[in-house]
CSV table of C-alpha atoms in Angstrom, one decimal:
chain,number,residue,atom,x,y,z
H,121,MET,CA,140.0,48.5,-124.2
H,122,ILE,CA,141.4,45.7,-122.2
H,123,ARG,CA,144.0,48.1,-120.8
H,124,LEU,CA,141.1,49.8,-119.1
H,125,TYR,CA,140.8,46.9,-116.7
H,126,ALA,CA,144.0,44.9,-116.7
H,127,ARG,CA,145.8,46.9,-114.2
H,128,SER,CA,142.8,48.4,-112.2
H,129,SER,CA,140.6,47.2,-109.4
H,130,LEU,CA,137.8,46.9,-112.0
H,131,GLY,CA,139.7,44.0,-113.6
H,132,TRP,CA,140.2,42.2,-110.4
H,133,ILE,CA,136.4,42.5,-109.6
H,134,MET,CA,135.5,41.0,-112.9
H,135,LEU,CA,138.0,38.2,-112.4
H,136,ALA,CA,136.6,37.4,-109.0
H,137,GLY,CA,133.1,37.5,-110.3
H,138,ALA,CA,134.0,35.1,-113.1
H,139,VAL,CA,135.5,32.7,-110.7
H,140,VAL,CA,132.3,32.7,-108.5
H,141,ILE,CA,130.0,32.3,-111.5
H,142,THR,CA,132.0,29.4,-112.8
H,143,LEU,CA,132.0,27.7,-109.3
H,144,THR,CA,128.3,28.2,-109.0
H,145,GLU,CA,127.6,26.5,-112.4
H,146,VAL,CA,129.9,23.6,-111.5
H,147,LEU,CA,128.1,23.2,-108.2
H,148,PHE,CA,124.7,23.1,-109.8
H,149,GLN,CA,126.0,20.6,-112.5
H,150,LEU,CA,128.2,18.6,-110.2
H,151,GLU,CA,125.8,15.8,-109.4
H,152,LEU,CA,125.0,15.2,-113.1
H,153,LEU,CA,128.7,15.4,-114.1
H,154,LYS,CA,129.5,12.6,-111.7
H,155,ALA,CA,126.7,10.5,-113.1
H,156,PRO,CA,127.5,7.6,-115.5
H,157,TYR,CA,125.7,9.4,-118.4
H,158,GLN,CA,124.1,12.7,-119.2
H,159,GLN,CA,120.6,14.0,-119.9
H,160,TRP,CA,120.0,17.1,-122.0
H,161,GLY,CA,117.0,17.9,-120.0
H,162,LEU,CA,118.8,17.8,-116.6
H,163,ILE,CA,121.5,20.0,-117.9
H,164,GLU,CA,119.1,22.6,-118.9
H,165,SER,CA,117.2,22.4,-115.7
H,166,ASN,CA,120.4,22.8,-113.5
H,167,LEU,CA,121.6,25.7,-115.7
H,168,SER,CA,118.3,27.3,-115.4
H,169,ASN,CA,118.0,26.9,-111.6
H,170,SER,CA,121.5,28.3,-111.1
H,171,LEU,CA,120.1,31.7,-112.1
H,172,VAL,CA,118.8,32.1,-108.6
H,173,VAL,CA,122.5,32.9,-107.7
H,174,VAL,CA,123.9,34.1,-111.0
H,175,MET,CA,121.3,36.8,-111.8
H,176,PRO,CA,121.7,38.8,-108.6
H,177,LEU,CA,125.5,38.2,-108.7
H,178,VAL,CA,126.0,39.6,-112.2
H,179,GLY,CA,123.6,42.4,-111.5
H,180,GLY,CA,125.4,43.4,-108.3
H,181,ILE,CA,128.8,43.3,-109.9
H,182,ALA,CA,127.6,45.4,-112.8
H,183,ALA,CA,126.3,48.0,-110.3
H,184,VAL,CA,129.6,47.9,-108.3
H,185,LEU,CA,131.7,48.4,-111.5
H,186,GLN,CA,129.7,51.5,-112.5
H,187,VAL,CA,130.0,53.0,-109.1
H,188,LEU,CA,133.7,52.4,-108.8
H,189,GLY,CA,134.3,53.2,-112.4
H,190,HIS,CA,132.9,56.7,-112.0
H,191,SER,CA,134.4,57.5,-108.6
H,192,PRO,CA,136.1,60.8,-108.1
H,193,GLY,CA,139.8,60.9,-109.2
H,194,ARG,CA,139.6,57.7,-111.3
H,195,ILE,CA,141.4,58.2,-114.6
H,196,SER,CA,141.3,55.6,-117.4
H,197,THR,CA,143.4,55.7,-120.4
H,198,MET,CA,143.7,53.7,-123.5
H,199,ALA,CA,147.0,54.0,-125.6
H,200,GLY,CA,147.6,57.3,-123.8
H,201,THR,CA,144.3,58.8,-124.8
H,202,ARG,CA,141.7,59.9,-122.2
H,203,VAL,CA,138.5,57.8,-122.3
H,204,SER,CA,135.3,59.7,-121.9
H,205,PRO,CA,133.1,58.6,-118.9
H,206,TYR,CA,130.3,57.8,-121.4
H,207,GLY,CA,132.7,55.4,-123.3
H,208,GLN,CA,134.0,53.8,-120.2
H,209,SER,CA,130.5,53.3,-118.9
H,210,ILE,CA,129.6,51.4,-122.0
H,211,TRP,CA,132.8,49.3,-122.3
H,212,THR,CA,132.7,48.4,-118.6
H,213,THR,CA,129.2,47.1,-119.0
H,214,LEU,CA,129.9,45.1,-122.2
H,215,THR,CA,133.1,43.7,-120.9
H,216,TRP,CA,131.5,42.4,-117.8
H,217,LEU,CA,128.6,41.1,-119.8
H,218,ALA,CA,131.1,39.1,-122.0
H,219,VAL,CA,133.0,37.8,-119.0
H,220,SER,CA,129.7,36.7,-117.3
H,221,ILE,CA,128.4,34.9,-120.4
H,222,VAL,CA,131.8,33.2,-121.0
H,223,SER,CA,131.9,32.0,-117.4
H,224,VAL,CA,128.6,30.3,-117.9
H,225,VAL,CA,129.3,29.0,-121.3
H,226,VAL,CA,132.6,27.3,-120.3
H,227,VAL,CA,130.8,25.0,-117.8
H,228,LEU,CA,128.0,24.5,-120.4
H,229,LEU,CA,130.4,23.3,-123.0
H,230,ILE,CA,132.0,20.9,-120.5
H,231,CYS,CA,128.4,19.5,-120.0
H,232,PHE,CA,127.8,19.4,-123.7
H,233,GLY,CA,131.0,17.4,-124.2
H,234,PHE,CA,129.9,14.8,-121.6
H,235,ALA,CA,126.3,14.7,-123.1
H,236,ILE,CA,127.4,14.2,-126.7
H,237,ALA,CA,129.7,11.3,-125.6
H,238,THR,CA,127.2,9.6,-123.2
H,239,ALA,CA,123.6,10.8,-123.6
H,240,GLY,CA,121.4,7.9,-124.8
H,241,GLY,CA,119.3,10.3,-127.0
H,242,GLY,CA,117.6,13.6,-127.2
H,243,THR,CA,118.9,17.0,-128.3
H,244,PRO,CA,119.7,20.4,-126.6
H,245,GLU,CA,116.9,23.0,-126.3
H,246,PHE,CA,118.8,25.9,-127.9
H,247,LYS,CA,115.8,28.3,-127.4
H,248,LEU,CA,116.1,27.8,-123.6
H,249,TYR,CA,119.9,28.5,-123.7
H,250,LEU,CA,119.2,31.6,-125.6
H,251,ALA,CA,116.6,32.6,-123.1
H,252,ILE,CA,119.0,32.0,-120.1
H,253,LEU,CA,121.6,34.1,-121.8
H,254,GLY,CA,119.0,36.8,-122.3
H,255,SER,CA,118.4,36.8,-118.5
H,256,ILE,CA,122.1,37.4,-117.8
H,257,VAL,CA,121.9,40.3,-120.3
H,258,PHE,CA,118.8,41.6,-118.4
H,259,SER,CA,120.7,41.4,-115.0
H,260,VAL,CA,123.8,43.0,-116.2
H,261,PHE,CA,121.9,46.0,-117.8
H,262,VAL,CA,119.8,46.5,-114.8
H,263,GLY,CA,122.8,46.5,-112.5
H,264,HIS,CA,124.5,48.9,-114.9
H,265,VAL,CA,121.5,51.3,-114.8
H,266,ILE,CA,121.3,51.1,-111.0
H,267,GLY,CA,125.0,51.7,-110.5
H,268,TYR,CA,125.2,54.6,-113.0
H,269,LEU,CA,122.2,56.5,-111.5
H,270,ALA,CA,123.0,55.8,-107.9
H,271,ALA,CA,126.7,56.6,-107.9
H,272,ASP,CA,126.8,55.2,-104.4
H,273,LEU,CA,128.0,51.7,-103.5
H,274,LYS,CA,125.5,50.9,-100.7
H,275,VAL,CA,122.4,52.2,-102.5
H,276,SER,CA,123.4,50.1,-105.5
H,277,LEU,CA,123.6,46.9,-103.6
H,278,ILE,CA,120.3,47.6,-101.8
H,279,ALA,CA,118.6,48.0,-105.2
H,280,VAL,CA,120.1,44.9,-106.6
H,281,ALA,CA,119.1,42.9,-103.4
H,282,LEU,CA,115.5,44.0,-104.3
H,283,LEU,CA,115.8,42.6,-107.8
H,284,ALA,CA,117.1,39.3,-106.3
H,285,VAL,CA,113.6,38.7,-105.2
H,286,LEU,CA,112.6,38.0,-108.8
H,287,PRO,CA,114.6,34.9,-109.3
H,288,MET,CA,114.1,33.7,-105.8
H,289,THR,CA,110.3,33.8,-106.2
H,290,ALA,CA,110.4,32.3,-109.7
H,291,VAL,CA,112.2,29.1,-108.4
H,292,ASN,CA,109.1,28.5,-106.1
H,293,GLY,CA,106.8,28.5,-109.0
H,294,PHE,CA,105.2,32.1,-108.8
H,295,SER,CA,104.8,34.1,-112.0
H,296,THR,CA,107.2,36.9,-111.5
H,297,LEU,CA,106.5,38.4,-114.9
H,298,ARG,CA,106.8,34.9,-116.4
H,299,PHE,CA,110.1,35.7,-118.2
H,300,ILE,CA,112.9,34.5,-115.9
H,301,PRO,CA,113.7,30.9,-116.9
H,302,ILE,CA,114.0,29.3,-113.6
H,303,LEU,CA,112.4,25.9,-113.6
H,304,PRO,CA,110.0,24.9,-110.8
H,305,ALA,CA,110.9,21.2,-111.4
H,306,GLU,CA,113.4,19.0,-113.2
H,307,LYS,CA,112.7,18.6,-116.8
H,308,LEU,CA,112.1,14.9,-117.8
H,309,PRO,CA,112.7,13.6,-121.2
H,310,GLY,CA,109.0,13.2,-121.7
H,311,PHE,CA,108.3,16.9,-121.3
H,312,ILE,CA,109.0,19.8,-123.6
H,313,TYR,CA,109.3,23.6,-123.1
H,314,LEU,CA,106.5,25.7,-124.2
H,315,ASP,CA,107.4,27.7,-127.3
H,316,ASN,CA,105.1,30.5,-126.4
H,317,TRP,CA,106.7,31.0,-123.0
H,318,LEU,CA,110.1,31.1,-124.6
H,319,ASN,CA,109.1,33.5,-127.3
H,320,ARG,CA,107.3,35.9,-124.9
H,321,GLN,CA,110.4,35.8,-122.7
H,322,LEU,CA,112.8,36.8,-125.4
H,323,LEU,CA,110.6,39.5,-126.8
H,324,PHE,CA,110.1,41.0,-123.3
H,325,LEU,CA,113.8,41.0,-122.6
H,326,LEU,CA,114.7,42.8,-125.9
H,327,VAL,CA,111.9,45.4,-125.2
H,328,LEU,CA,113.1,45.9,-121.6
H,329,ILE,CA,116.8,46.3,-122.5
H,330,ALA,CA,115.9,48.9,-125.1
H,331,ILE,CA,113.8,50.9,-122.5
H,332,LEU,CA,116.6,50.7,-119.9
H,333,GLY,CA,119.1,51.9,-122.5
H,334,LEU,CA,117.1,54.8,-123.5
H,335,ALA,CA,116.3,55.7,-119.8
H,336,LEU,CA,119.9,55.6,-118.9
H,337,TYR,CA,121.4,57.8,-121.5
H,338,SER,CA,118.5,60.2,-121.6
H,339,VAL,CA,119.7,61.3,-118.1
H,340,ASN,CA,123.4,61.2,-119.1
H,341,THR,CA,123.7,65.0,-118.6
H,342,ALA,CA,121.6,65.3,-115.5
H,343,ARG,CA,122.7,62.6,-113.0
H,344,PRO,CA,121.3,63.2,-109.5
H,345,ARG,CA,123.8,64.5,-106.9
H,346,GLY,CA,121.9,64.4,-103.6
H,347,VAL,CA,121.8,61.2,-101.6
H,348,ILE,CA,118.1,61.2,-101.3
H,349,SER,CA,117.6,61.7,-105.0
H,350,ARG,CA,120.1,58.9,-105.7
H,351,VAL,CA,118.2,56.5,-103.5
H,352,ILE,CA,114.8,57.4,-105.1
H,353,VAL,CA,116.1,57.1,-108.7
H,354,SER,CA,118.1,53.9,-108.1
H,355,LEU,CA,115.3,52.1,-106.2
H,356,ALA,CA,112.7,53.2,-108.8
H,357,ALA,CA,113.7,50.5,-111.4
H,358,PRO,CA,113.6,47.4,-109.0
H,359,ILE,CA,110.4,48.7,-107.3
H,360,ALA,CA,108.7,49.1,-110.7
H,361,VAL,CA,109.7,45.6,-111.9
H,362,LEU,CA,108.5,44.1,-108.5
H,363,ALA,CA,105.1,46.1,-108.7
H,364,ILE,CA,104.5,44.7,-112.2
H,365,ALA,CA,105.4,41.1,-111.0
H,366,MET,CA,103.0,41.5,-108.1
H,367,ALA,CA,100.2,42.6,-110.4
H,368,THR,CA,100.7,39.5,-112.6
H,369,PRO,CA,98.3,36.8,-111.6
H,370,ALA,CA,100.0,34.4,-109.2
H,371,GLY,CA,100.4,30.8,-110.2
H,372,PRO,CA,103.0,28.2,-111.3
H,373,VAL,CA,105.2,29.1,-114.3
H,374,GLU,CA,103.9,27.0,-117.1
H,375,VAL,CA,107.3,25.9,-118.4
H,376,PHE,CA,106.5,22.2,-119.5
H,377,GLU,CA,103.9,20.3,-121.4
H,378,TYR,CA,103.8,16.5,-121.7
H,379,SER,CA,104.8,15.3,-125.2
H,380,ALA,CA,102.8,12.4,-126.5
H,381,SER,CA,105.6,11.6,-128.8
H,382,ALA,CA,107.7,10.6,-125.8
H,383,ARG,CA,106.2,7.1,-126.2
H,384,GLU,CA,107.6,6.9,-129.7
H,385,LYS,CA,111.1,7.3,-128.3
H,386,GLN,CA,110.9,4.6,-125.8
H,387,VAL,CA,113.3,1.7,-125.7
H,388,CYS,CA,111.9,-1.6,-124.4
H,389,GLU,CA,113.4,-5.1,-123.6
H,390,LEU,CA,112.4,-8.2,-121.7
H,391,VAL,CA,114.1,-8.7,-118.4
H,392,GLY,CA,113.2,-12.0,-117.0
H,393,GLU,CA,109.4,-12.2,-117.3
H,394,ARG,CA,108.8,-8.4,-117.3
H,395,THR,CA,108.8,-5.8,-120.0
H,396,VAL,CA,110.9,-2.7,-119.2
H,397,CYS,CA,110.6,0.4,-121.1
H,398,VAL,CA,112.7,3.6,-120.8
H,399,HIS,CA,113.0,6.9,-122.6
H,400,GLU,CA,115.8,6.9,-125.2
H,401,GLU,CA,117.7,9.5,-123.2
H,402,ASN,CA,117.8,6.9,-120.3
H,403,GLN,CA,118.9,4.1,-122.6
H,404,PRO,CA,122.4,3.9,-120.9
H,405,GLU,CA,120.6,2.9,-117.7
H,406,LEU,CA,119.3,-0.4,-119.1
H,407,GLU,CA,122.2,-2.4,-117.9
H,408,ARG,CA,121.9,-1.2,-114.4
H,409,ILE,CA,118.2,-2.0,-114.4
H,410,ARG,CA,118.8,-5.4,-115.8
H,411,THR,CA,121.2,-6.2,-113.0
H,412,SER,CA,118.7,-4.9,-110.5
H,413,LEU,CA,115.8,-6.7,-111.6
H,414,ASN,CA,117.7,-10.0,-112.1
H,415,ALA,CA,119.0,-9.8,-108.6
H,416,VAL,CA,115.5,-9.6,-107.2
H,417,ASP,CA,114.4,-12.6,-109.5
H,418,ASP,CA,117.2,-14.6,-108.2
H,419,VAL,CA,115.6,-14.4,-104.7
H,420,VAL,CA,111.8,-14.6,-105.6
H,421,GLY,CA,112.1,-16.8,-108.7
H,422,ARG,CA,111.4,-15.9,-112.4
H,423,SER,CA,107.8,-14.7,-112.5
H,424,LYS,CA,105.7,-11.6,-113.1
H,425,ALA,CA,105.2,-11.1,-109.4
H,426,GLY,CA,104.8,-7.5,-108.4
H,427,PHE,CA,104.6,-6.1,-111.9
H,428,TYR,CA,104.4,-7.5,-115.4
H,429,GLU,CA,105.7,-4.1,-116.9
H,430,LEU,CA,108.1,-1.4,-115.6
H,431,LYS,CA,108.3,2.0,-117.2
H,432,ASP,CA,110.5,5.1,-116.9
H,433,SER,CA,108.3,7.8,-115.5
H,434,SER,CA,109.1,10.1,-118.5
H,435,LEU,CA,106.9,7.8,-120.6
H,436,ILE,CA,103.8,8.1,-118.5
H,437,ASP,CA,101.3,11.0,-118.7
H,438,THR,CA,100.8,11.5,-114.9
H,439,ALA,CA,97.3,12.9,-115.4
H,440,LYS,CA,95.9,9.4,-116.4
H,441,PRO,CA,95.6,6.4,-114.0
H,442,LEU,CA,98.2,3.5,-114.5
H,443,PRO,CA,96.9,0.1,-115.6
H,444,TYR,CA,97.1,-2.6,-113.1
H,445,GLY,CA,100.5,-4.4,-113.0
H,446,VAL,CA,102.4,-1.5,-114.5
H,447,GLY,CA,105.1,0.0,-112.3
H,448,VAL,CA,106.5,3.5,-112.8
H,449,VAL,CA,110.0,4.6,-111.6
H,450,GLU,CA,111.3,8.2,-111.5
H,451,PHE,CA,115.0,8.2,-111.5
H,452,LYS,CA,118.2,10.2,-112.4
H,453,PRO,CA,121.2,8.8,-114.2
H,454,GLY,CA,123.0,6.2,-112.2
H,455,GLN,CA,119.8,5.3,-110.3
H,456,GLY,CA,118.4,2.4,-112.3
H,457,SER,CA,118.7,0.2,-109.3
H,458,ARG,CA,115.6,1.9,-108.1
H,459,PHE,CA,113.7,-0.5,-110.3
H,460,GLY,CA,114.7,-3.3,-108.1
H,461,ALA,CA,113.6,-1.3,-104.9
H,462,LEU,CA,110.1,-0.7,-106.5
H,463,LEU,CA,109.8,-4.3,-107.4
H,464,ILE,CA,110.7,-5.4,-103.9
H,465,GLU,CA,108.0,-3.1,-102.5
H,466,ALA,CA,105.5,-4.3,-105.0
H,467,ILE,CA,106.2,-8.1,-104.3
H,468,SER,CA,106.0,-7.7,-100.5
H,469,GLY,CA,102.8,-5.5,-100.8
H,470,VAL,CA,104.0,-2.6,-98.8
H,471,LEU,CA,103.1,-0.4,-101.8
H,472,VAL,CA,99.4,-1.0,-101.2
H,473,CYS,CA,99.2,-1.7,-97.5
H,474,GLY,CA,96.7,0.8,-95.9
H,475,PRO,CA,94.1,1.3,-93.2
H,476,GLU,CA,91.8,-1.4,-94.7
H,477,SER,CA,94.5,-4.1,-94.4
H,478,SER,CA,94.7,-6.2,-91.3
H,479,GLU,CA,97.5,-5.5,-88.8
H,480,SER,CA,98.8,-9.1,-89.3
H,481,ALA,CA,98.8,-8.7,-93.1
H,482,ILE,CA,100.8,-5.4,-92.8
H,483,ASN,CA,103.3,-6.9,-90.4
H,484,THR,CA,103.9,-9.8,-92.7
H,485,SER,CA,104.3,-7.6,-95.9
H,486,PHE,CA,106.8,-5.4,-94.0
H,487,GLU,CA,108.8,-8.4,-92.7
H,488,VAL,CA,108.8,-9.8,-96.2
H,489,ASN,CA,110.0,-6.5,-97.6
H,490,ASP,CA,112.9,-6.4,-95.0
H,491,TRP,CA,113.8,-9.9,-95.8
H,492,LEU,CA,114.0,-9.2,-99.6
H,493,LEU,CA,116.1,-6.1,-98.9
H,494,SER,CA,118.5,-8.2,-96.8
H,495,ARG,CA,118.8,-10.9,-99.6
H,496,VAL,CA,119.2,-8.5,-102.5
H,497,PRO,CA,122.6,-6.7,-102.8
H,498,LEU,CA,122.5,-3.0,-102.0
H,499,THR,CA,123.9,-2.0,-105.4
H,500,ALA,CA,120.9,-3.8,-107.0
H,501,ARG,CA,118.1,-2.1,-105.0
H,502,GLU,CA,119.0,1.5,-104.3
H,503,THR,CA,116.2,2.7,-101.9
H,504,PHE,CA,114.4,6.0,-102.2
H,505,THR,CA,115.8,7.4,-98.9
H,506,ASP,CA,119.3,7.7,-97.4
H,507,GLU,CA,118.3,6.0,-94.1
H,508,PRO,CA,119.9,2.5,-93.7
H,509,ASP,CA,117.8,-0.5,-93.5
H,510,LYS,CA,117.2,-1.7,-90.0
H,511,ALA,CA,117.3,-5.4,-89.3
H,512,GLY,CA,114.6,-6.5,-86.8
H,513,GLU,CA,113.5,-9.7,-85.2
H,514,ARG,CA,111.9,-12.1,-87.8
H,515,GLN,CA,108.8,-14.0,-87.4
H,516,PHE,CA,109.7,-16.5,-90.1
H,517,ASN,CA,113.1,-18.2,-91.0
H,518,ASP,CA,114.6,-18.1,-94.5
H,519,PRO,CA,113.0,-21.3,-95.8
H,520,GLN,CA,109.5,-20.0,-94.6
H,521,MET,CA,110.2,-16.7,-96.2
H,522,GLU,CA,111.0,-18.4,-99.5
H,523,THR,CA,107.8,-20.5,-99.4
H,524,ILE,CA,105.7,-17.5,-98.6
H,525,VAL,CA,107.2,-15.4,-101.5
H,526,GLN,CA,106.8,-18.2,-104.1
H,527,LYS,CA,103.5,-19.7,-103.0
H,528,HIS,CA,101.7,-16.7,-101.8
H,529,SER,CA,102.9,-13.9,-104.1
H,530,GLU,CA,99.3,-12.8,-105.3
H,531,GLU,CA,98.1,-12.4,-101.7
H,532,LEU,CA,101.5,-10.6,-100.6
H,533,SER,CA,101.3,-8.1,-103.5
H,534,THR,CA,97.8,-7.1,-102.3
H,535,CYS,CA,98.9,-6.9,-98.6
H,536,SER,CA,96.3,-9.5,-97.7
H,537,TYR,CA,98.5,-12.4,-96.6
H,538,SER,CA,98.7,-12.6,-92.8
H,539,GLY,CA,101.1,-15.6,-92.6
H,540,GLY,CA,100.6,-17.3,-89.2
H,541,ASP,CA,101.0,-21.0,-88.5
H,542,SER,CA,100.5,-21.9,-92.2
H,543,ALA,CA,103.5,-19.8,-93.2
H,544,GLY,CA,105.7,-22.8,-94.0
H,545,VAL,CA,103.0,-24.6,-96.0
């Protein structure tokens, strides 16, 4: 059947669509691919979030292929034998489905290669990949039905545009039938996908595809001819899906649950006087974390000032309060120096400065924070914003700052040290 498309406009449309899908997947994975190591959870999250673009795209192209494939005067042949419109309709859809899936899988395999070579731990969640591929199948078949029934390019694209609302609302956390696998947040190693969500999704997709197939070919001999009837029939499918979605109780899509077993997969080591623990998937980041914390200790001296323990956020159940003296850092691959940034904020006290703190204590804490930032190399204390640090006029000189940090660390960390004339004592 390749000869059906090799020399026709349908083939060029499929090729262009494949290029756009591939570039879309690359763009969604680009930040992770440039990172020093991979994380299975982030690969899956990026792939899932890319469906906001991919699902409407594959559905729209499927509709266009059906409209153009059945336009008047088009003749398709295979080995010199005329191909029936029924057969061409099936093969066009299956060919585009294969092209769409291959375009996604090619980028996914590249990510897999990097992950196998550099990931610190963890395994791929194959159920999620299967669910994502199921969503592509869903989009192609819906686009196929719309294009086949509409027989009009503009009407088909309008109908597909309505369906695009589903993935767009899913990414904001609304229910939208609770079957489109677009994640409202990035998956951390300490969280797992809910099996009941995945199973319900896969079952729903299979049932929906079966219904769409029966509906399509039950009207095979009675396609609507009038413009009004084409519009009504073609818009019926997306409107019905949207109506069901709106009837579903609104709320976040429950995709993750915290895994208590994450604590069993932690890797800990002593850096200076502090215990540092990361999830096994973030183990390659330990060298960067070590460099970051040692750079801060070189300025403030070896002590437990700020925190006596620092943890990767994927090891913490956020529903429970943190013990005093334990710091938590949320970071992505290549951002281990954020441990140093958090430690600086804890040592200076800016983390806890609030309305109850005196103005002089707040000013002192922020000045100490700026001084520490200026003394610790940028590569060892990546900040949480892209704004550059602004150097201001200092109240204390370097020797006074060193004395404040070393002799008044407890007061600083609670934002209660006001400095003043005794700063150099």
